[in-house]
Amino acid sequence: MAEEAKAKGNAAFSSGDYAAAVKHFTDAIALSPTNHVLYSNRSAAHASLHNYADALQDAKKTVELKPDWSKGYSRLGAAHLGLRQIQDAISAYKKGLEIDPNNEGLKSGLADAQAAASRSRAAPPPSPFGDAFSGPEMWAKLTADPSTRMYLQQPDFVKMMQDIQKSPSNLNLYLKDQRVMQALGVLLNVKLREPNAGDDMEIPEETSTSQPSAPERKVEKVVEEEMVVEPEPMEVTEEKEAKERKAQAVKEKELGNAAYKKKEFEKAIEHYTRAMELDDEDISFLTNRAAVYLEMGKNDECIKDCDKAVERGRELRSDYKMIARALTRKGTALAKTARCSKDYEPAIETFQKALTEHRNPDTLKKLNEAEKAKKDLEQQEYFDPKLAEEEREKGNEYFKQQKYPEAVKHYTESLRRDPKNP
C-alpha cells in the first residue's frame, strides 16, 4: 500500500502537480513512517511549492532516519537555501559531500549556496516587501481598505497571502493575480485603480505608455532580486540513483573478486559487504561472501549467508541457478563440519535440494562424495570388536539350543562388527 501511494506521488510530481504529490507522499508515510525516501520525496514536493519550512522539516526527518544517505543532505540544503538560511545550506551540502564526495547534485547545490552567500554580502539592504507582508499589520491593512476587504472572504486569496507572508519570494508566483497586485498596492501605500481585465498598476499621465510606472519598476526590480530557489529535481522512483548504486555495487564486487584471488579474504569480505549495502537485489554478493567464509573455514558464517541468499532469492525470484549455487555452497560448508555419519545427512539433503533447482555436475559430484563419506563413517562407527564378541556368544547359545535362524542372525552381526575376527 505504501509503495502504491509512493508511485502515485511520483507520478503527480512528474506531472507538476506538487500539491497532489504531497498528499500521496503523506499517505505513504502514514503507512510506512520510517521510510526515509518518502520524507525525501515529500520534501522535494514541498520545495517545488516553495513551502520551504515544510520542506526543511521533512529533510530533517530524512537525515534523522538515514544519516548516511547523501540525498537527505541535498534536500536539507535546498530547504535551507529556500529559506535564505545560507550558512545552514552550505553546512548541509558539505555534510552530504563528506558522505559522497563525487555527488554532482551536492556539488552544484553547494556552489549555488556559496554564490548566494557572496550575493548576500554584496547586496543592498533587504527589500521592503518583507516588512509589508509581515505580522498582523498586513491583515489589518487589508481589512481596513475597502478595495481588499472583500478578498479576505475568498479562501484562495487568503492562502496566497499566507504563502507570501511565509516567504516574500512567493510573490513571484502570484504577480498575475489582480487581487494580489491590489493588495500589494494597499500594503505599499501605492495608489491603484480598480482592477479591470488586463489592467495592473495605474500609469501616470506624464509617463509614456511604453514605459513602466515607478511602482511597476519597483516590483520588477524586487522580483529580480528575490532569489527563488528551485528545488533539486526529484528523480522519480529514484531510478537514476538506483542505477548509480547498482553500478557502484558491481565495482565493489569486482574489487572483492580481485581480493579473493589474491587470498586477501578480509578485504574481499569488506567489498562484498559494501556491494550488498548498495544493492540488496543481487544475491551473488551474498554467495560470493559465503565463498570467502568457506575458504577461511568460517563455516557457520558461510551457512548464514547462503540461507540469506536463498531467502532473498526466493523473494526476488532470482535465477534458479543462483539459488542452486547458494544451496551447493551451504551443503559444502555442512559437509566440512561433519564429524560423524549422521552429520552428513543435512549436507546430503541440501545438495539434493540444489539439484532440484539446477542439475549442476559439480553439485552432483559433491552429493556423491558426501554419500560415500557417510557410508564410510557408518562402517567405521559400526566396527566394534567388543560388541562383535557379544554377538558371537549369543550365536553360540542359540546354536546349542538348535535355534539355527537366530544363531545365524547373531553370527552375521558379529562378522559385521568385526570382519577380521570370525
mmCIF file of C-alpha atoms in Angstrom, residues 1-347:
data_model
loop_
_atom_site.group_PDB
_atom_site.id
_atom_site.type_symbol
_atom_site.label_atom_id
_atom_site.label_comp_id
_atom_site.label_asym_id
_atom_site.label_seq_id
_atom_site.Cartn_x
_atom_site.Cartn_y
_atom_site.Cartn_z
ATOM 1 C CA MET A 1 0.000 0.000 0.000
ATOM 2 C CA ALA A 2 2.809 2.415 0.849
ATOM 3 C CA GLU A 3 4.518 1.653 -2.460
ATOM 4 C CA GLU A 4 1.264 2.327 -4.302
ATOM 5 C CA ALA A 5 0.865 5.724 -2.630
ATOM 6 C CA LYS A 6 4.515 6.484 -3.335
ATOM 7 C CA ALA A 7 4.059 5.630 -7.008
ATOM 8 C CA LYS A 8 1.085 7.983 -7.196
ATOM 9 C CA GLY A 9 3.166 10.709 -5.559
ATOM 10 C CA ASN A 10 5.977 10.184 -8.040
ATOM 11 C CA ALA A 11 3.547 10.379 -10.941
ATOM 12 C CA ALA A 12 1.978 13.578 -9.587
ATOM 13 C CA PHE A 13 5.402 15.138 -9.059
ATOM 14 C CA SER A 14 6.461 14.203 -12.564
ATOM 15 C CA SER A 15 3.355 15.864 -13.997
ATOM 16 C CA GLY A 16 3.966 19.039 -11.984
ATOM 17 C CA ASP A 17 1.036 18.537 -9.596
ATOM 18 C CA TYR A 18 3.118 19.111 -6.481
ATOM 19 C CA ALA A 19 0.180 19.546 -4.097
ATOM 20 C CA ALA A 20 -1.153 16.122 -5.105
ATOM 21 C CA ALA A 21 2.355 14.706 -4.738
ATOM 22 C CA VAL A 22 2.499 15.992 -1.152
ATOM 23 C CA LYS A 23 -0.847 14.330 -0.423
ATOM 24 C CA HIS A 24 0.190 10.968 -1.827
ATOM 25 C CA PHE A 25 3.572 11.001 -0.093
ATOM 26 C CA THR A 26 1.793 11.880 3.153
ATOM 27 C CA ASP A 27 -0.484 8.860 2.680
ATOM 28 C CA ALA A 28 2.576 6.679 2.057
ATOM 29 C CA ILE A 29 4.310 7.996 5.182
ATOM 30 C CA ALA A 30 1.244 7.141 7.271
ATOM 31 C CA LEU A 31 1.631 3.542 6.101
ATOM 32 C CA SER A 32 5.428 3.434 6.329
ATOM 33 C CA PRO A 33 6.569 6.111 8.822
ATOM 34 C CA THR A 34 10.226 5.005 8.906
ATOM 35 C CA ASN A 35 10.833 5.087 5.133
ATOM 36 C CA HIS A 36 13.376 7.875 4.637
ATOM 37 C CA VAL A 37 12.784 8.033 0.856
ATOM 38 C CA LEU A 38 9.163 9.091 1.388
ATOM 39 C CA TYR A 39 10.184 12.073 3.517
ATOM 40 C CA SER A 40 12.823 12.972 0.953
ATOM 41 C CA ASN A 41 10.281 12.909 -1.848
ATOM 42 C CA ARG A 42 7.758 14.945 0.098
ATOM 43 C CA SER A 43 10.474 17.465 0.939
ATOM 44 C CA ALA A 44 11.116 17.885 -2.789
ATOM 45 C CA ALA A 45 7.398 18.355 -3.447
ATOM 46 C CA HIS A 46 7.112 20.970 -0.688
ATOM 47 C CA ALA A 47 10.131 22.778 -2.078
ATOM 48 C CA SER A 48 8.531 22.792 -5.524
ATOM 49 C CA LEU A 49 5.571 24.595 -3.953
ATOM 50 C CA HIS A 50 8.049 26.964 -2.257
ATOM 51 C CA ASN A 51 6.846 25.680 1.108
ATOM 52 C CA TYR A 52 10.406 25.627 2.338
ATOM 53 C CA ALA A 53 9.566 25.417 6.040
ATOM 54 C CA ASP A 54 7.704 22.149 5.424
ATOM 55 C CA ALA A 55 10.448 21.003 3.065
ATOM 56 C CA LEU A 56 13.003 21.624 5.824
ATOM 57 C CA GLN A 57 11.009 19.624 8.352
ATOM 58 C CA ASP A 58 10.851 16.629 6.005
ATOM 59 C CA ALA A 59 14.526 16.964 5.083
ATOM 60 C CA LYS A 60 15.479 16.896 8.770
ATOM 61 C CA LYS A 61 13.398 13.752 9.245
ATOM 62 C CA THR A 62 15.094 12.161 6.234
ATOM 63 C CA VAL A 63 18.531 12.797 7.709
ATOM 64 C CA GLU A 64 17.378 11.582 11.110
ATOM 65 C CA LEU A 65 16.172 8.279 9.663
ATOM 66 C CA LYS A 66 19.116 7.794 7.284
ATOM 67 C CA PRO A 67 22.109 9.910 8.401
ATOM 68 C CA ASP A 68 24.469 8.172 5.949
ATOM 69 C CA TRP A 69 22.322 8.937 2.864
ATOM 70 C CA SER A 70 23.748 11.839 0.876
ATOM 71 C CA LYS A 71 20.425 12.671 -0.804
ATOM 72 C CA GLY A 72 18.990 13.688 2.576
ATOM 73 C CA TYR A 73 21.579 16.432 2.911
ATOM 74 C CA SER A 74 20.800 17.602 -0.602
ATOM 75 C CA ARG A 75 17.161 18.040 0.439
ATOM 76 C CA LEU A 76 18.275 19.750 3.636
ATOM 77 C CA GLY A 77 20.500 22.165 1.758
ATOM 78 C CA ALA A 78 17.760 23.036 -0.758
ATOM 79 C CA ALA A 79 15.257 23.751 2.034
ATOM 80 C CA HIS A 80 17.699 25.958 3.959
ATOM 81 C CA LEU A 81 18.563 27.773 0.771
ATOM 82 C CA GLY A 82 14.881 28.375 0.011
ATOM 83 C CA LEU A 83 14.510 29.922 3.469
ATOM 84 C CA ARG A 84 17.622 32.022 2.786
ATOM 85 C CA GLN A 85 19.426 30.273 5.635
ATOM 86 C CA ILE A 86 22.524 30.276 3.501
ATOM 87 C CA GLN A 87 25.149 29.180 6.008
ATOM 88 C CA ASP A 88 22.956 26.280 7.108
ATOM 89 C CA ALA A 89 22.562 25.316 3.458
ATOM 90 C CA ILE A 90 26.327 25.379 2.939
ATOM 91 C CA SER A 91 26.828 23.189 6.020
ATOM 92 C CA ALA A 92 24.224 20.686 4.819
ATOM 93 C CA TYR A 93 25.761 20.373 1.350
ATOM 94 C CA LYS A 94 29.247 19.952 2.834
ATOM 95 C CA LYS A 95 27.996 17.230 5.162
ATOM 96 C CA GLY A 96 26.493 15.387 2.196
ATOM 97 C CA LEU A 97 29.760 15.646 0.284
ATOM 98 C CA GLU A 98 31.602 14.077 3.211
ATOM 99 C CA ILE A 99 29.436 11.003 2.631
ATOM 100 C CA ASP A 100 29.505 11.101 -1.173
ATOM 101 C CA PRO A 101 32.380 13.338 -2.391
ATOM 102 C CA ASN A 102 31.561 12.783 -6.069
ATOM 103 C CA ASN A 103 27.854 13.661 -5.919
ATOM 104 C CA GLU A 104 27.270 16.262 -8.630
ATOM 105 C CA GLY A 105 23.951 17.387 -7.166
ATOM 106 C CA LEU A 106 25.571 18.227 -3.848
ATOM 107 C CA LYS A 107 28.444 20.000 -5.575
ATOM 108 C CA SER A 108 26.012 22.091 -7.604
ATOM 109 C CA GLY A 109 23.925 22.901 -4.527
ATOM 110 C CA LEU A 110 26.999 23.957 -2.587
ATOM 111 C CA ALA A 111 28.088 26.208 -5.444
ATOM 112 C CA ASP A 112 24.633 27.826 -5.520
ATOM 113 C CA ALA A 113 24.672 28.361 -1.769
ATOM 114 C CA GLN A 114 28.161 29.862 -1.832
ATOM 115 C CA ALA A 115 27.143 32.132 -4.703
ATOM 116 C CA ALA A 116 24.099 33.215 -2.705
ATOM 117 C CA ALA A 117 26.368 33.979 0.238
ATOM 118 C CA SER A 118 28.532 36.167 -1.989
ATOM 119 C CA ARG A 119 25.472 38.000 -3.327
ATOM 120 C CA SER A 120 24.163 38.458 0.184
ATOM 121 C CA ARG A 121 27.388 40.117 1.307
ATOM 122 C CA ALA A 122 27.279 42.493 -1.657
ATOM 123 C CA ALA A 123 23.522 43.032 -1.688
ATOM 124 C CA PRO A 124 21.745 46.288 -0.765
ATOM 125 C CA PRO A 125 19.501 46.480 2.327
ATOM 126 C CA PRO A 126 16.628 43.986 2.448
ATOM 127 C CA SER A 127 13.604 44.566 0.261
ATOM 128 C CA PRO A 128 10.706 46.451 1.844
ATOM 129 C CA PHE A 129 8.376 43.715 0.666
ATOM 130 C CA GLY A 130 9.325 41.531 3.603
ATOM 131 C CA ASP A 131 8.099 44.183 6.072
ATOM 132 C CA ALA A 132 4.989 44.864 4.014
ATOM 133 C CA PHE A 133 3.825 41.284 4.364
ATOM 134 C CA SER A 134 4.997 40.667 7.933
ATOM 135 C CA GLY A 135 2.965 40.388 11.079
ATOM 136 C CA PRO A 136 -0.711 41.051 11.807
ATOM 137 C CA GLU A 137 -0.398 44.567 10.344
ATOM 138 C CA MET A 138 -0.790 43.059 6.875
ATOM 139 C CA TRP A 139 -4.223 41.648 7.680
ATOM 140 C CA ALA A 140 -5.273 44.830 9.445
ATOM 141 C CA LYS A 141 -4.406 46.959 6.398
ATOM 142 C CA LEU A 142 -6.197 44.620 4.016
ATOM 143 C CA THR A 143 -9.281 44.587 6.248
ATOM 144 C CA ALA A 144 -9.318 48.382 6.600
ATOM 145 C CA ASP A 145 -9.111 49.075 2.873
ATOM 146 C CA PRO A 146 -12.480 48.718 1.021
ATOM 147 C CA SER A 147 -10.746 47.562 -2.168
ATOM 148 C CA THR A 148 -9.227 44.457 -0.482
ATOM 149 C CA ARG A 149 -11.643 43.741 2.371
ATOM 150 C CA MET A 150 -13.876 41.597 0.153
ATOM 151 C CA TYR A 151 -10.934 39.455 -0.908
ATOM 152 C CA LEU A 152 -10.466 38.198 2.650
ATOM 153 C CA GLN A 153 -13.677 36.213 2.226
ATOM 154 C CA GLN A 154 -12.067 34.270 -0.624
ATOM 155 C CA PRO A 155 -10.084 31.219 0.594
ATOM 156 C CA ASP A 156 -7.717 31.108 -2.373
ATOM 157 C CA PHE A 157 -6.732 34.742 -1.862
ATOM 158 C CA VAL A 158 -6.151 34.170 1.866
ATOM 159 C CA LYS A 159 -3.983 31.139 1.021
ATOM 160 C CA MET A 160 -1.911 33.172 -1.433
ATOM 161 C CA MET A 161 -1.341 35.921 1.112
ATOM 162 C CA GLN A 162 -0.362 33.368 3.745
ATOM 163 C CA ASP A 163 2.171 31.875 1.330
ATOM 164 C CA ILE A 164 3.619 35.310 0.613
ATOM 165 C CA GLN A 165 3.735 36.145 4.304
ATOM 166 C CA LYS A 166 5.571 32.890 4.957
ATOM 167 C CA SER A 167 8.146 33.708 2.294
ATOM 168 C CA PRO A 168 8.034 37.024 0.389
ATOM 169 C CA SER A 169 9.750 35.350 -2.551
ATOM 170 C CA ASN A 170 6.449 33.526 -3.146
ATOM 171 C CA LEU A 171 5.135 36.822 -4.510
ATOM 172 C CA ASN A 172 6.654 35.737 -7.814
ATOM 173 C CA LEU A 173 4.034 33.022 -8.042
ATOM 174 C CA TYR A 174 1.060 35.359 -7.832
ATOM 175 C CA LEU A 175 2.008 38.526 -9.704
ATOM 176 C CA LYS A 176 -0.561 37.829 -12.418
ATOM 177 C CA ASP A 177 -3.404 37.760 -9.905
ATOM 178 C CA GLN A 178 -5.014 41.245 -9.865
ATOM 179 C CA ARG A 179 -6.166 40.771 -6.271
ATOM 180 C CA VAL A 180 -2.603 40.239 -5.119
ATOM 181 C CA MET A 181 -1.448 43.326 -7.026
ATOM 182 C CA GLN A 182 -4.281 45.324 -5.459
ATOM 183 C CA ALA A 183 -3.247 44.091 -2.012
ATOM 184 C CA LEU A 184 0.373 44.940 -2.773
ATOM 185 C CA GLY A 185 -0.665 48.482 -3.608
ATOM 186 C CA VAL A 186 -2.540 48.795 -0.313
ATOM 187 C CA LEU A 187 0.361 47.424 1.703
ATOM 188 C CA LEU A 188 2.897 49.697 -0.041
ATOM 189 C CA ASN A 189 0.563 52.715 0.000
ATOM 190 C CA VAL A 190 0.665 52.830 -3.789
ATOM 191 C CA LYS A 191 -2.430 54.344 -5.438
ATOM 192 C CA LEU A 192 -4.121 51.857 -7.748
ATOM 193 C CA ARG A 193 -7.179 51.955 -9.996
ATOM 194 C CA GLU A 194 -9.976 49.474 -9.509
ATOM 195 C CA PRO A 195 -8.677 46.357 -11.223
ATOM 196 C CA ASN A 196 -10.082 45.614 -14.653
ATOM 197 C CA ALA A 197 -9.268 42.893 -17.110
ATOM 198 C CA GLY A 198 -5.814 43.495 -18.465
ATOM 199 C CA ASP A 199 -5.090 46.400 -16.027
ATOM 200 C CA ASP A 200 -2.440 46.289 -13.327
ATOM 201 C CA MET A 201 -0.926 49.418 -11.765
ATOM 202 C CA GLU A 202 -2.064 52.904 -12.694
ATOM 203 C CA ILE A 203 0.159 54.659 -15.262
ATOM 204 C CA PRO A 204 0.523 58.418 -14.543
ATOM 205 C CA GLU A 205 -0.310 60.738 -17.416
ATOM 206 C CA GLU A 206 3.208 62.100 -17.635
ATOM 207 C CA THR A 207 4.644 58.629 -18.158
ATOM 208 C CA SER A 208 4.736 57.151 -21.639
ATOM 209 C CA THR A 209 2.626 54.032 -22.060
ATOM 210 C CA SER A 210 5.699 52.264 -23.349
ATOM 211 C CA GLN A 211 7.499 52.761 -20.029
ATOM 212 C CA PRO A 212 6.577 51.027 -16.767
ATOM 213 C CA SER A 213 5.472 53.228 -13.894
ATOM 214 C CA ALA A 214 7.669 53.712 -10.851
ATOM 215 C CA PRO A 215 5.725 51.180 -8.792
ATOM 216 C CA GLU A 216 5.950 48.659 -11.646
ATOM 217 C CA ARG A 217 9.691 49.182 -11.980
ATOM 218 C CA LYS A 218 9.988 48.714 -8.263
ATOM 219 C CA VAL A 219 8.059 45.448 -8.409
ATOM 220 C CA GLU A 220 10.154 44.200 -11.320
ATOM 221 C CA LYS A 221 13.387 45.087 -9.591
ATOM 222 C CA VAL A 222 12.470 43.415 -6.325
ATOM 223 C CA VAL A 223 11.226 40.317 -8.059
ATOM 224 C CA GLU A 224 14.573 40.046 -9.837
ATOM 225 C CA GLU A 225 16.430 40.482 -6.578
ATOM 226 C CA GLU A 226 14.375 37.941 -4.665
ATOM 227 C CA MET A 227 16.077 34.608 -5.089
ATOM 228 C CA VAL A 228 13.628 31.866 -5.923
ATOM 229 C CA VAL A 229 15.410 28.611 -5.259
ATOM 230 C CA GLU A 230 14.210 25.870 -7.497
ATOM 231 C CA PRO A 231 14.344 22.517 -5.713
ATOM 232 C CA GLU A 232 16.683 19.865 -6.884
ATOM 233 C CA PRO A 233 14.597 17.778 -9.323
ATOM 234 C CA MET A 234 13.375 14.621 -7.697
ATOM 235 C CA GLU A 235 14.393 11.593 -9.641
ATOM 236 C CA VAL A 236 11.064 9.858 -9.920
ATOM 237 C CA THR A 237 11.194 6.329 -8.445
ATOM 238 C CA GLU A 238 14.838 7.093 -7.669
ATOM 239 C CA GLU A 239 15.777 5.410 -10.947
ATOM 240 C CA LYS A 240 18.963 7.347 -11.583
ATOM 241 C CA GLU A 241 20.167 6.949 -8.021
ATOM 242 C CA ALA A 242 19.354 3.232 -8.078
ATOM 243 C CA LYS A 243 21.369 2.812 -11.276
ATOM 244 C CA GLU A 244 24.306 4.628 -9.717
ATOM 245 C CA ARG A 245 24.142 2.411 -6.628
ATOM 246 C CA LYS A 246 23.977 -0.740 -8.728
ATOM 247 C CA ALA A 247 26.960 0.376 -10.804
ATOM 248 C CA GLN A 248 28.945 1.105 -7.656
ATOM 249 C CA ALA A 249 27.905 -2.253 -6.221
ATOM 250 C CA VAL A 250 29.273 -4.031 -9.293
ATOM 251 C CA LYS A 251 32.578 -2.193 -8.851
ATOM 252 C CA GLU A 252 32.724 -3.314 -5.227
ATOM 253 C CA LYS A 253 32.040 -6.892 -6.307
ATOM 254 C CA GLU A 254 34.881 -6.732 -8.832
ATOM 255 C CA LEU A 255 37.212 -5.416 -6.139
ATOM 256 C CA GLY A 256 36.072 -8.257 -3.887
ATOM 257 C CA ASN A 257 36.779 -10.802 -6.618
ATOM 258 C CA ALA A 258 40.269 -9.401 -7.130
ATOM 259 C CA ALA A 259 40.969 -9.514 -3.387
ATOM 260 C CA TYR A 260 39.677 -13.097 -3.193
ATOM 261 C CA LYS A 261 42.043 -14.231 -5.954
ATOM 262 C CA LYS A 262 44.911 -12.685 -4.011
ATOM 263 C CA LYS A 263 43.668 -14.500 -0.881
ATOM 264 C CA GLU A 264 43.088 -11.135 0.798
ATOM 265 C CA PHE A 265 39.954 -12.531 2.385
ATOM 266 C CA GLU A 266 39.172 -9.786 4.905
ATOM 267 C CA LYS A 267 39.390 -7.165 2.201
ATOM 268 C CA ALA A 268 37.201 -9.273 -0.085
ATOM 269 C CA ILE A 269 34.557 -9.504 2.647
ATOM 270 C CA GLU A 270 34.605 -5.716 3.057
ATOM 271 C CA HIS A 271 33.976 -5.176 -0.653
ATOM 272 C CA TYR A 272 31.205 -7.771 -0.895
ATOM 273 C CA THR A 273 29.552 -6.339 2.208
ATOM 274 C CA ARG A 274 29.684 -2.853 0.723
ATOM 275 C CA ALA A 275 28.180 -4.174 -2.505
ATOM 276 C CA MET A 276 25.301 -5.697 -0.517
ATOM 277 C CA GLU A 277 24.653 -2.377 1.212
ATOM 278 C CA LEU A 278 24.475 -0.618 -2.139
ATOM 279 C CA ASP A 279 22.266 -3.199 -3.850
ATOM 280 C CA ASP A 280 20.286 -5.826 -1.954
ATOM 281 C CA GLU A 281 18.714 -7.209 -5.120
ATOM 282 C CA ASP A 282 21.752 -9.177 -6.288
ATOM 283 C CA ILE A 283 22.297 -12.302 -4.217
ATOM 284 C CA SER A 284 25.633 -13.003 -5.899
ATOM 285 C CA PHE A 285 27.195 -10.602 -3.387
ATOM 286 C CA LEU A 286 25.980 -12.900 -0.599
ATOM 287 C CA THR A 287 27.080 -16.105 -2.289
ATOM 288 C CA ASN A 288 30.499 -14.600 -3.048
ATOM 289 C CA ARG A 289 30.956 -13.563 0.561
ATOM 290 C CA ALA A 290 29.860 -17.049 1.592
ATOM 291 C CA ALA A 291 32.612 -18.463 -0.633
ATOM 292 C CA VAL A 292 35.178 -16.320 1.198
ATOM 293 C CA TYR A 293 33.918 -17.504 4.582
ATOM 294 C CA LEU A 294 34.105 -21.084 3.326
ATOM 295 C CA GLU A 295 37.705 -20.582 2.236
ATOM 296 C CA MET A 296 38.530 -19.106 5.644
ATOM 297 C CA GLY A 297 36.975 -22.046 7.437
ATOM 298 C CA LYS A 298 34.197 -19.878 8.876
ATOM 299 C CA ASN A 299 31.537 -22.400 8.023
ATOM 300 C CA ASP A 300 28.801 -21.006 10.260
ATOM 301 C CA GLU A 301 29.087 -17.574 8.624
ATOM 302 C CA CYS A 302 29.066 -19.234 5.206
ATOM 303 C CA ILE A 303 25.867 -21.135 6.038
ATOM 304 C CA LYS A 304 24.155 -17.963 7.306
ATOM 305 C CA ASP A 305 24.990 -16.078 4.104
ATOM 306 C CA CYS A 306 23.750 -18.964 1.977
ATOM 307 C CA ASP A 307 20.465 -19.100 3.896
ATOM 308 C CA LYS A 308 20.049 -15.344 3.408
ATOM 309 C CA ALA A 309 20.809 -15.688 -0.291
ATOM 310 C CA VAL A 310 18.189 -18.411 -0.724
ATOM 311 C CA GLU A 311 15.563 -16.471 1.224
ATOM 312 C CA ARG A 312 16.246 -13.224 -0.615
ATOM 313 C CA GLY A 313 16.494 -15.043 -3.919
ATOM 314 C CA ARG A 314 13.032 -16.511 -3.399
ATOM 315 C CA GLU A 315 11.652 -13.035 -2.675
ATOM 316 C CA LEU A 316 13.256 -11.593 -5.798
ATOM 317 C CA ARG A 317 12.510 -14.666 -7.913
ATOM 318 C CA SER A 318 16.174 -14.865 -8.775
ATOM 319 C CA ASP A 319 17.566 -17.235 -11.371
ATOM 320 C CA TYR A 320 17.244 -20.847 -10.159
ATOM 321 C CA LYS A 321 20.944 -21.305 -10.892
ATOM 322 C CA MET A 322 21.758 -18.659 -8.285
ATOM 323 C CA ILE A 323 19.557 -20.412 -5.726
ATOM 324 C CA ALA A 324 21.262 -23.705 -6.567
ATOM 325 C CA ARG A 325 24.680 -22.106 -6.123
ATOM 326 C CA ALA A 326 23.766 -20.881 -2.650
ATOM 327 C CA LEU A 327 22.441 -24.310 -1.665
ATOM 328 C CA THR A 328 25.526 -26.062 -3.022
ATOM 329 C CA ARG A 329 27.784 -23.739 -1.069
ATOM 330 C CA LYS A 330 25.768 -24.345 2.072
ATOM 331 C CA GLY A 331 25.971 -28.113 1.529
ATOM 332 C CA THR A 332 29.743 -27.874 1.171
ATOM 333 C CA ALA A 333 30.010 -25.973 4.460
ATOM 334 C CA LEU A 334 27.791 -28.537 6.199
ATOM 335 C CA ALA A 335 29.920 -31.382 4.862
ATOM 336 C CA LYS A 336 33.063 -29.692 6.173
ATOM 337 C CA THR A 337 31.574 -29.530 9.676
ATOM 338 C CA ALA A 338 30.505 -33.211 9.693
ATOM 339 C CA ARG A 339 32.107 -35.281 12.450
ATOM 340 C CA CYS A 340 30.047 -38.436 12.214
ATOM 341 C CA SER A 341 27.935 -40.208 9.631
ATOM 342 C CA LYS A 342 24.735 -38.594 10.903
ATOM 343 C CA ASP A 343 26.242 -35.112 10.404
ATOM 344 C CA TYR A 344 26.327 -35.750 6.660
ATOM 345 C CA GLU A 345 22.561 -36.040 6.419
ATOM 346 C CA PRO A 346 21.869 -32.237 6.340
ATOM 347 C CA ALA A 347 24.617 -31.768 3.743
#
